[in-house]
Structures are given as C-alpha cells and as structure tokens.
Amino acid sequence: MNINFLKSSLFAFGCFCAAVAPAQTGSEAKVAKMNGNKNFYNIKVKIEDYPNDTLILGYRLGKQTYVKDTCVGKNDKGEFVFSKKDTLKGGIYLALLKPSNNYFEFLVPNDKDQQNMSVFTKITPENDLVKHLKVEGSDDNKVFIDYLHYLGTIRERSEAYNKERETVAKDSNKVKEIDKKQLALNDEVNEYQKNLFTKYPNYLSTKLIKSSGAPIVPKDIEAQGQEASYRYYKANYFNDVDLADARLIRTPILEEKIEFFLEKLVFQVPDSLNKDIDYLMDLIQKGKNKDVHQYAASHILNKYAKSQVICMDAVYVHVGDKYYCKAKPDWVEKEQLEKICDNVEELRPLRCGAPALEIVAKNIADSSQFKLSNLVGKRRYTVLFFFDPACGNCGKAAMRLAPVYDRFKSFGVEVIGVCSKEWKEVEECRKSAKEKGMKWINLSDEAYPLAVIKKSYAIKMNPYIYLYDEDMKLMFKRLDPEQVDEIIQREFKMMLEGKLKNRMQLTPQERPALEKALKEAEKEAAQRKADEEKKKKEEEEQKKKTENK
C-alpha cells in the first residue's frame, strides 16, 4: 500500500507555490457567520511547544503543494485561526511550520467540517507531528488519524518480528512461525480496511485508503500465466478509485494512479498510449465529474508536451486534437486553446511514421533544383540536417555527422543539409559546408520558399536532425549525430541478420563490405569511449589537486 502522502515532512517548503491569500488573523469567518453566509472556513490549529508566530496552510494538487493561506499571530488560547469568506475545496491540506518547514496533513472532506474544525498536535524530539495529531469537528479526520496511528502500531510489530527473525535465523521452524505472524499482520490490516470501507464508504479518508491499494489477481487467473495476470491487473486497476470524486484531485493519489497506469501498464509506443488514454478518459467520462475530466486531460496533455522521449509528441497530437481542438472544452481560455491547436497542426505531419514533407530547393553546389521526394525508394536511410553557418553547435554536429556519412553512404545512407541562410547569403552556406566536411547535398533558396521549408519542419533552433527510412517515412527526430550512427548501425546489423525483411535488401557484394564497416565503427566507438573515460578521470584528478591546494 502506498501511504507516502500520509507521512509528515516529505516535502521542503521549496515545493510550495506562491500564496494566493494575504496573512490574516481570523475575523472574516465570524463576520460571515453572523451575516448568515454559508460559504466560509474556520480552522483552528494549536501546536504545543511551537514558538513561531507564523503558520502556513497549504493544499495538495496532485503531487504539487500550494499555499492557500498564512496566519500571523495566535489567539488567547494559543491557536492559529485560518478563517475567510471562502470555501476550501475538499482534499488533503497541510499546516507548515516555520522555519523548519516541517508539516503535518489533515483532511478537508466537506463544507460543513471546515467551518468549525480544531486541529491539535505537539512538537516532539523526533519531530513526529503525527504521533499526537488530533482533529475535532470532523469524523472523517478521526478515521484518517486513527488509521495513521493504527498503521504505526502495525509497523512497530512488524519491525519487532524482523528483529526476532534475525535472532532465530538458524532455526527454520521459528523463522516459519515469524513469517506467519508477518502474513497475519497483512490480513489484519486488510480486515481493518474492509471495516472502514463498509462503515464509511463516502468518507474522503476511506476513499484515499481504498484508492492507494492495487488489484489482487485471483489464483485461477494467475495460473494462466503472466500475460493473463497482466491483463487482469490492468483491466481492474482503477476499480477502487472513485473517478467521480473531485476531492482526489487535491491529493497525490489520482496523479500517482494515472502516472503508474501510463508508465508501467501501457506499452511505451504512441499507438498503445493513445488507445489506453482513450480508455482511461472514457472511465473518467462515466464518472460525469467535470473537474476530474479537466484535471486528467490537462495532466496528460502537459505530460506529453514536456516529454523528451522521441516520437512521443504523437501522443500530444492525439490528446490535443481529441480532448481540446475537437471537444472545445469551456474550461480552456480561447487563446490557450488556439495555441494548443496550432501546436497540434504543426506537429501532426512530423509524427514518427508520417511521410516526409516535400522540400524543393536549390543545391548550393551547382544551383540545380532538388526535390526530396525523388529519394523515395532510392536510399535506405535519409538524414535531414538543418544547420546555420553561424551556429557553433551546428559546425560541431556537422563534423560528427560527416564520418557517419562517409562510412555508410555506399550502403544507401544519404544526408541532405538545409542551410538557414537564404540564397543571397549562400556563400556562407558553401563556406561552412567546405570547412566542416559536409560532402553531402546541401540546400538553400530564396527567402520565402526557405521560410516555408523551415516552418513546415518546425525548425525553431539549429542544428536539428530528422531520420527517414527508404519510403521517406519518419523514423526518429531531434537526434544528435551519435544517435544517428547508433540507429543506422543497429538497423544494418538487423538487416545482416535477416530481421528487417521489409527493408531494401542487401546485395551479396554489399554484405562483406558492410560487415567490415560495422566492425570499424565498433572499434572507433570503443576508442572514443576509452578517450572520454580517460579525459573524465584526468579532470577528476585535476579537480582534487585544485581542492587540496
């Protein structure tokens, strides 16, 4: 069971985002109550032996933590009073102490409890703020805290069994007895949880406990093998998560469940991810909770917008297109929606597996016209290399790409360079190509057609490398020369082993020459690695000498 979110002092204050409310001392809720306003919160917090005059109220939103309120000063009972004419959204909240940044958590389960809630704890030598935690005015919190304390006693008993096991390690019968006691603890916890689920099915505390569990695969399914067990586990993974309860948004649980599902239970290829994201969103849609739907759609879109994994922008295109551009949700601002949809349309033709966009430009060597589509079926692999003559990294990349081209060009590997300078500055392109050993075809053109090419290929920075197969279908993008080398070597090795039968086959004359080229490449890679390790070792030794001085 995952109970990390229940533990104290897991996050430093640096994880907190900016406060959304000024410091206050607790009068607003009284005024609201006197005026008959039902929308207010009034939470009193007393921390014995806490000398500071400032306490911060934070809340969870997924794995992130945000500041909701700050209270400066205590009342005559030594309590910090958080009160405002506002309603706190249900979820896990935190009281953060200064300057230690230690904190403890409690629940805001509903509108009623937050209007008259009293929280007490005390500072202990071991900084355990949960040990003496008490909450009055909220039965849901009582269940939550009782469960925390119960787990504490279970943990102590488990640790005692482990110590006992070490002392009798040579006595197999006693070891078995202790192992049975450990298993009995699991059964005891399961029984405790079942009672909670039956008694308090709608409490936030029980939903958190229930959601943090995992499916148990029946023995008859388990007997059918790993594949059957995986399918059962995946199909039942969200059974105990109430996807209609928006309070789970303001806990780490829902985000953790979504992340585990997408990272561990789905094959990490765009088609599989897109299919299972739709499955998950359908489950959420059945819960008919707009906030949960919004949270999941936003989280998943942002996840794949930030992904550095090559080709995963296809997932961003799918999510953005289906759940934003076509759905047009009213919770997204017009400008933001337009930006998302512009990104989707820009990335759509640049997804892995998509055919190359046409490039018609001038060859800088002789001013002849070049068409990229003429390479379809004529080269095994084509590298598109976008570069700027004034870019230092472009020059370095070109010099690292040159030996890859020289080694494999006779086996159907082509490189097409696209210079960022327009035709009136083409001499800069020619000079750079000559200096950096760029013996492949290099292109440029007049300002407008060149700008169209760069826009079509979403070139916002140089250098940028795309890799296409013999049908000019995109294989990989955002590569560096070393990755191009590794991929081409891997492809050719598989070709030699007969594992790429759908590719342009090698001739009998090519095979021995290719085998020789691959061996040379391996030898050079090994030497390069050895040189890098030697350089690193020398730098570390130099650093130590400098520190000793």
XYZ file of C-alpha atoms in Angstrom:
549
model
C 0.000 0.000 0.000
C 1.194 3.483 -0.865
C 0.874 5.741 2.176
C 3.599 8.247 1.302
C 1.027 11.011 1.161
C 0.160 10.334 4.793
C 3.645 10.890 6.136
C 4.937 14.068 7.719
C 7.828 16.163 6.393
C 8.107 14.647 2.922
C 8.435 17.944 1.067
C 10.522 21.009 1.779
C 8.884 24.417 1.600
C 10.595 24.918 -1.737
C 7.909 22.654 -3.220
C 5.213 25.165 -2.278
C 3.954 27.566 -4.915
C 3.099 31.192 -4.285
C 0.458 32.094 -1.749
C -2.922 33.153 -3.044
C -4.107 34.911 0.097
C -2.622 37.568 2.401
C -1.871 36.924 6.055
C -4.916 37.147 8.307
C -5.936 36.683 11.912
C -9.356 35.068 11.776
C -12.171 37.626 11.852
C -13.688 37.186 8.394
C -15.372 33.859 9.129
C -17.021 35.289 12.243
C -18.434 38.152 10.201
C -19.589 35.715 7.522
C -21.296 33.513 10.092
C -23.042 36.485 11.691
C -24.320 37.594 8.280
C -25.671 34.131 7.512
C -23.061 33.415 4.829
C -22.708 29.643 4.417
C -19.510 29.899 2.383
C -16.647 30.195 4.827
C -13.936 28.197 6.514
C -12.816 28.421 10.126
C -9.957 26.113 11.065
C -8.112 26.461 14.370
C -4.680 24.916 14.758
C -2.834 24.574 18.057
C 0.740 23.271 18.127
C 2.175 22.746 21.591
C 5.755 23.981 22.056
C 5.751 25.805 18.691
C 7.212 29.262 19.420
C 6.924 30.850 15.973
C 4.093 33.317 15.285
C 3.525 32.225 11.665
C 1.774 29.135 10.309
C 1.053 28.369 6.655
C -1.960 26.498 5.312
C -1.185 24.551 2.154
C -3.030 22.079 -0.035
C -2.226 19.300 -2.456
C -2.944 19.381 -6.166
C -1.658 16.095 -7.462
C 1.962 15.789 -6.357
C 2.390 19.550 -6.138
C 1.815 21.598 -3.000
C 0.433 25.140 -2.967
C -0.063 27.799 -0.321
C -3.685 28.658 0.420
C -3.419 30.914 3.470
C -0.992 32.362 6.015
C -1.802 33.111 9.629
C 0.350 35.511 11.644
C -0.268 35.568 15.384
C -2.196 33.347 17.806
C -5.429 33.959 19.702
C -5.621 33.978 23.514
C -5.875 30.173 23.503
C -2.606 29.826 21.624
C -4.382 28.854 18.381
C -3.695 29.880 14.820
C -7.051 30.635 13.212
C -7.489 30.301 9.461
C -10.820 31.848 8.506
C -12.224 33.547 5.434
C -15.399 34.118 3.475
C -14.471 31.342 1.114
C -14.973 27.593 0.809
C -11.991 25.269 0.686
C -12.204 22.579 -1.964
C -12.055 19.106 -0.483
C -8.733 17.309 -0.309
C -5.541 16.969 1.712
C -4.365 20.134 3.458
C -1.154 20.863 5.346
C -0.056 23.040 8.228
C 3.539 24.077 7.617
C 5.774 25.233 10.468
C 8.463 27.884 10.199
C 11.406 27.958 9.961
C 11.820 24.147 9.995
C 9.425 23.561 7.055
C 8.157 20.512 8.915
C 4.446 19.924 8.458
C 1.519 17.632 9.095
C -1.515 16.831 6.985
C -5.233 16.699 7.658
C -8.350 16.433 5.530
C -10.892 18.989 4.429
C -13.593 16.482 3.486
C -16.673 18.699 3.092
C -18.102 22.206 3.518
C -19.516 21.531 6.984
C -16.364 20.247 8.692
C -14.198 23.166 7.574
C -16.481 25.683 9.302
C -15.630 24.515 12.812
C -12.519 22.359 12.809
C -9.890 22.271 15.554
C -6.522 20.634 14.967
C -4.001 19.849 17.699
C -0.515 18.396 17.740
C 2.767 18.967 19.568
C 6.448 19.242 18.812
C 8.356 16.108 19.779
C 12.124 15.489 19.994
C 11.871 13.211 16.939
C 9.797 15.809 15.007
C 6.871 13.403 14.650
C 3.884 15.721 14.263
C 1.516 12.829 13.515
C 2.034 10.999 16.813
C -0.073 13.477 18.842
C -2.283 14.684 15.993
C -5.964 15.174 16.889
C -8.809 16.785 14.956
C -12.128 17.823 16.471
C -15.207 18.681 14.442
C -14.562 16.135 11.686
C -15.390 12.424 11.925
C -13.661 11.886 8.571
C -10.396 13.180 10.028
C -10.800 10.963 13.082
C -10.972 7.916 10.820
C -7.946 9.218 8.906
C -5.836 9.814 12.016
C -6.916 6.604 13.745
C -5.795 4.762 10.638
C -2.415 6.530 10.723
C -1.942 5.586 14.362
C -3.076 2.021 13.640
C -0.505 1.694 10.849
C 2.107 2.976 13.289
C 1.382 0.108 15.694
C 1.433 -2.405 12.819
C 4.787 -1.044 11.686
C 6.200 -1.397 15.216
C 5.008 -5.006 15.448
C 6.468 -5.769 12.006
C 9.831 -4.312 12.977
C 9.793 -6.356 16.204
C 9.149 -9.540 14.165
C 12.043 -8.659 11.844
C 14.417 -8.278 14.785
C 13.181 -11.535 16.291
C 13.681 -13.252 12.921
C 17.338 -12.169 12.867
C 17.954 -13.731 16.291
C 16.487 -17.132 15.275
C 17.719 -17.152 11.652
C 19.268 -20.612 12.090
C 16.069 -22.176 13.417
C 13.896 -22.797 10.326
C 10.790 -23.701 12.371
C 10.881 -20.448 14.341
C 11.540 -18.474 11.150
C 8.397 -20.003 9.627
C 6.381 -19.063 12.703
C 7.554 -15.440 12.486
C 6.817 -15.323 8.757
C 3.286 -16.499 9.505
C 2.929 -13.682 12.026
C 4.063 -11.181 9.398
C 1.489 -12.509 6.941
C -1.134 -12.331 9.675
C -0.376 -8.608 10.001
C -1.306 -8.137 6.345
C -4.560 -9.982 6.927
C -5.222 -7.831 9.983
C -4.680 -4.617 8.004
C -6.912 -5.870 5.188
C -9.684 -6.649 7.666
C -9.330 -3.217 9.283
C -9.611 -1.585 5.874
C -12.671 -3.636 4.888
C -14.463 -2.500 8.032
C -13.680 1.135 7.172
C -14.945 0.726 3.611
C -18.204 -0.780 4.872
C -18.818 1.767 7.642
C -17.696 4.943 5.855
C -17.982 4.428 2.079
C -18.224 8.153 1.264
C -15.527 9.466 3.606
C -12.512 11.009 1.908
C -10.265 9.083 4.283
C -11.623 5.703 3.189
C -11.500 6.666 -0.487
C -7.819 7.567 -0.082
C -7.070 4.284 1.656
C -9.038 2.296 -0.898
C -7.501 4.100 -3.885
C -3.966 3.502 -2.659
C -4.376 -0.248 -2.956
C -3.765 -2.422 -6.016
C -5.783 -5.187 -7.698
C -5.259 -8.704 -6.342
C -5.020 -11.193 -9.195
C -7.158 -14.302 -8.484
C -5.213 -17.558 -8.293
C -7.057 -19.106 -11.239
C -6.065 -16.129 -13.415
C -2.516 -16.244 -12.047
C -2.297 -19.904 -13.027
C -2.926 -18.937 -16.655
C 0.409 -17.141 -16.831
C 1.985 -13.718 -16.779
C 0.058 -12.355 -19.753
C -3.325 -13.218 -18.233
C -2.274 -11.751 -14.866
C -1.142 -8.524 -16.547
C -4.395 -8.142 -18.462
C -6.486 -8.718 -15.326
C -4.402 -6.268 -13.289
C -4.622 -3.601 -15.962
C -8.362 -4.071 -16.563
C -9.108 -3.742 -12.833
C -6.523 -1.110 -11.938
C -8.997 1.750 -11.458
C -11.782 -0.315 -9.833
C -11.190 1.115 -6.359
C -10.619 4.713 -7.487
C -13.719 6.898 -7.362
C -13.247 8.836 -10.594
C -16.400 10.829 -9.825
C -14.898 12.365 -6.666
C -13.083 15.640 -7.394
C -11.522 15.621 -3.914
C -8.969 13.089 -5.177
C -7.567 15.795 -7.453
C -6.307 17.598 -4.379
C -4.359 14.574 -3.174
C -1.357 12.818 -4.760
C -3.395 9.635 -5.272
C -5.136 10.327 -8.594
C -1.977 11.620 -10.263
C 0.018 8.662 -8.967
C -2.565 6.213 -10.302
C -2.629 7.882 -13.724
C 1.171 8.018 -13.885
C 1.608 4.352 -12.902
C -1.024 3.272 -15.423
C 0.581 5.197 -18.307
C 4.203 4.439 -17.403
C 4.009 0.841 -16.161
C 0.865 -0.769 -17.591
C 0.904 0.581 -21.145
C 3.425 -0.265 -23.871
C 5.530 2.837 -24.460
C 4.657 3.414 -28.100
C 2.292 6.164 -29.291
C -0.419 3.891 -30.701
C -0.734 1.899 -27.469
C -0.638 5.031 -25.323
C -3.284 6.768 -27.408
C -5.591 3.757 -27.179
C -5.215 3.417 -23.398
C -5.502 7.149 -22.771
C -8.867 6.972 -24.529
C -9.795 4.011 -22.320
C -8.872 5.994 -19.194
C -10.695 9.122 -20.341
C -13.788 7.004 -21.071
C -13.696 5.683 -17.495
C -13.457 9.248 -16.207
C -16.242 10.396 -18.509
C -18.542 7.768 -16.989
C -17.961 9.397 -13.594
C -19.502 12.603 -15.020
C -17.301 14.874 -12.952
C -16.124 17.846 -14.984
C -13.297 18.730 -12.596
C -11.788 15.239 -12.723
C -12.077 15.206 -16.522
C -10.387 18.611 -16.738
C -7.602 17.569 -14.379
C -6.870 14.314 -16.240
C -6.946 15.936 -19.693
C -4.654 18.770 -18.551
C -2.244 16.458 -16.750
C -1.917 14.061 -19.688
C -1.540 16.835 -22.282
C 1.165 18.559 -20.219
C 2.938 15.265 -19.593
C 3.437 14.592 -23.286
C 4.064 18.241 -24.139
C 7.113 18.035 -21.853
C 8.207 14.541 -22.895
C 11.782 14.275 -24.134
C 11.172 10.776 -25.498
C 11.498 10.751 -29.277
C 8.179 10.282 -31.139
C 6.004 10.830 -28.048
C 4.715 14.092 -29.498
C 2.313 11.831 -31.414
C 0.557 11.336 -28.073
C 0.389 15.101 -27.579
C -1.190 15.429 -31.044
C -3.799 12.786 -30.231
C -4.745 14.196 -26.815
C -4.699 17.798 -28.002
C -6.781 17.038 -31.062
C -9.406 14.825 -29.406
C -9.852 16.418 -25.979
C -9.145 20.055 -26.849
C -9.426 21.020 -30.525
C -12.451 18.854 -31.330
C -14.074 18.896 -27.886
C -13.552 22.663 -27.392
C -13.889 22.488 -23.572
C -15.285 25.604 -21.938
C -12.643 25.487 -19.196
C -9.840 26.391 -21.609
C -9.336 30.053 -22.488
C -9.734 30.867 -26.174
C -6.119 31.997 -26.636
C -4.769 28.885 -24.901
C -6.972 26.595 -26.996
C -5.787 28.259 -30.192
C -2.175 27.804 -29.112
C -2.719 24.095 -28.361
C -4.430 23.541 -31.701
C -1.686 25.408 -33.570
C 0.871 23.113 -31.906
C -1.192 20.056 -32.843
C -1.358 21.086 -36.506
C 2.355 21.891 -36.565
C 3.316 18.514 -35.103
C 0.746 16.369 -36.946
C 2.794 15.906 -40.178
C 6.003 15.466 -38.156
C 4.918 12.405 -36.182
C 7.050 9.283 -36.435
C 5.740 7.168 -39.298
C 4.495 10.178 -41.253
C 5.774 10.728 -44.831
C 8.370 13.435 -45.303
C 7.050 16.833 -46.309
C 8.193 17.884 -49.728
C 11.287 20.033 -49.996
C 12.037 21.803 -53.283
C 15.163 23.956 -53.085
C 18.464 24.784 -54.782
C 21.591 22.687 -54.424
C 24.243 25.127 -53.188
C 26.936 23.294 -55.178
C 25.544 23.981 -58.656
C 22.225 25.889 -58.155
C 20.262 22.952 -59.604
C 16.783 22.218 -58.278
C 16.455 19.396 -55.758
C 13.244 17.542 -54.791
C 13.254 15.438 -51.647
C 10.501 13.159 -52.998
C 12.929 11.926 -55.688
C 14.704 9.917 -52.960
C 11.698 7.724 -52.195
C 12.745 4.095 -52.663
C 16.282 5.099 -53.717
C 18.033 5.391 -50.354
C 17.851 3.083 -47.365
C 18.091 5.953 -44.880
C 17.940 9.725 -45.342
C 19.148 12.206 -42.754
C 17.714 15.739 -42.899
C 20.222 18.077 -41.285
C 19.090 21.665 -40.636
C 22.008 23.982 -39.860
C 23.069 27.606 -39.559
C 26.592 28.562 -40.705
C 26.884 31.000 -37.784
C 25.934 28.339 -35.220
C 28.866 26.811 -33.333
C 26.951 23.696 -32.325
C 25.907 23.190 -35.955
C 29.548 23.088 -37.029
C 30.396 20.591 -34.305
C 27.395 18.434 -35.212
C 28.330 18.517 -38.904
C 31.873 17.321 -38.155
C 30.484 14.451 -36.060
C 27.946 13.536 -38.735
C 30.497 13.570 -41.571
C 32.271 10.286 -40.636
C 28.881 8.539 -40.317
C 28.005 9.648 -43.841
C 31.431 8.695 -45.214
C 31.207 5.237 -43.653
C 27.688 4.337 -44.791
C 26.970 6.412 -47.931
C 27.859 3.491 -50.229
C 25.208 1.391 -48.441
C 22.344 3.757 -49.228
C 22.638 6.370 -46.482
C 22.029 9.936 -47.649
C 22.356 13.235 -45.822
C 20.512 16.338 -47.007
C 21.641 19.572 -45.399
C 19.298 22.567 -45.271
C 21.128 25.829 -44.677
C 19.273 28.535 -42.755
C 20.754 31.347 -44.892
C 18.729 32.493 -47.904
C 20.167 32.403 -51.399
C 21.653 35.906 -51.344
C 23.868 34.703 -48.470
C 24.552 31.281 -49.963
C 28.332 31.824 -49.857
C 28.129 31.461 -46.081
C 26.481 28.056 -46.570
C 29.162 26.993 -49.069
C 31.982 28.121 -46.817
C 30.565 26.261 -43.815
C 29.986 23.090 -45.851
C 33.585 23.108 -47.094
C 35.137 23.834 -43.686
C 33.081 21.223 -41.817
C 33.462 18.411 -44.375
C 29.791 18.392 -45.382
C 30.219 16.429 -48.638
C 26.527 15.627 -48.951
C 23.830 17.600 -50.763
C 23.246 20.974 -49.136
C 20.289 23.207 -49.946
C 19.194 26.816 -49.733
C 16.735 29.042 -51.593
C 15.153 32.460 -51.785
C 13.747 33.888 -48.538
C 10.097 32.820 -48.896
C 10.453 29.167 -50.042
C 13.217 28.658 -47.469
C 10.994 30.091 -44.708
C 8.177 27.723 -45.775
C 10.530 24.721 -45.502
C 11.690 25.705 -42.013
C 8.120 26.365 -40.864
C 6.886 23.045 -42.289
C 9.584 21.182 -40.372
C 9.039 23.280 -37.210
C 12.657 24.438 -37.121
C 12.919 26.776 -34.164
C 16.557 26.007 -33.387
C 19.654 24.654 -35.123
C 21.011 22.077 -35.537
C 18.025 19.765 -35.950
C 18.101 16.242 -37.367
C 15.344 14.037 -38.817
C 15.908 10.412 -39.905
C 13.741 8.808 -42.618
C 13.529 5.268 -43.981
C 13.613 4.177 -47.626
C 9.961 5.151 -48.120
C 10.740 8.588 -46.655
C 8.632 7.788 -43.573
C 9.885 9.456 -40.409
C 11.742 7.079 -38.081
C 13.243 9.431 -35.490
C 13.775 13.127 -34.911
C 15.557 15.509 -32.563
C 18.676 13.354 -32.850
C 22.351 14.071 -32.400
C 24.972 12.579 -34.771
C 25.897 9.828 -32.307
C 22.271 8.685 -32.139
C 22.077 8.679 -35.949
C 25.196 6.489 -36.003
C 23.800 4.090 -33.372
C 20.429 3.750 -35.104
C 21.919 3.141 -38.553
C 24.384 0.599 -37.151
C 21.574 -1.198 -35.323
C 19.418 -1.219 -38.459
C 22.213 -2.592 -40.634
C 23.078 -5.313 -38.077
C 19.449 -6.417 -38.055
C 19.476 -6.354 -41.858
C 22.526 -8.617 -41.918
C 20.747 -10.989 -39.507
C 17.692 -11.081 -41.767
C 15.449 -9.371 -39.208
C 14.446 -6.446 -41.449
C 12.879 -8.199 -44.389
C 10.611 -5.242 -45.176
C 13.640 -3.048 -45.887
C 15.645 -2.736 -49.123
C 17.709 -5.915 -49.050
C 21.497 -6.036 -49.173
C 23.231 -7.413 -52.249
C 25.819 -10.222 -51.873
C 28.526 -7.671 -52.768
C 27.399 -5.247 -50.042
C 27.317 -7.702 -47.153
C 31.093 -8.251 -46.546
C 31.862 -4.555 -47.022
C 29.087 -3.593 -44.584
C 30.288 -6.118 -42.008
C 33.753 -4.575 -42.235
C 32.358 -1.044 -41.892
C 30.361 -2.031 -38.785
C 33.428 -3.585 -37.154
C 35.393 -0.402 -37.804
C 32.547 1.638 -36.319
C 32.518 -0.529 -33.173
C 36.275 -0.174 -32.836
C 36.074 3.618 -33.170
C 33.203 3.777 -30.659
C 35.210 1.741 -28.137
C 38.212 4.028 -28.600
C 36.007 7.111 -28.250
C 34.553 5.748 -25.002
C 38.019 4.977 -23.658
C 39.203 8.505 -24.524
C 36.164 10.020 -22.795
C 36.747 7.954 -19.639
C 40.429 8.915 -19.637
C 39.536 12.593 -20.014
C 36.970 12.354 -17.224
C 39.485 10.685 -14.916
C 42.086 13.368 -15.654
C 39.535 16.122 -14.947
C 38.595 14.498 -11.614
C 42.245 14.216 -10.625
C 42.843 17.842 -11.558
C 39.796 18.862 -9.526
C 41.123 17.006 -6.468
C 44.506 18.695 -6.817
C 42.812 22.095 -7.027
C 40.679 21.358 -3.949
C 43.712 20.181 -1.966
C 45.507 23.426 -2.729
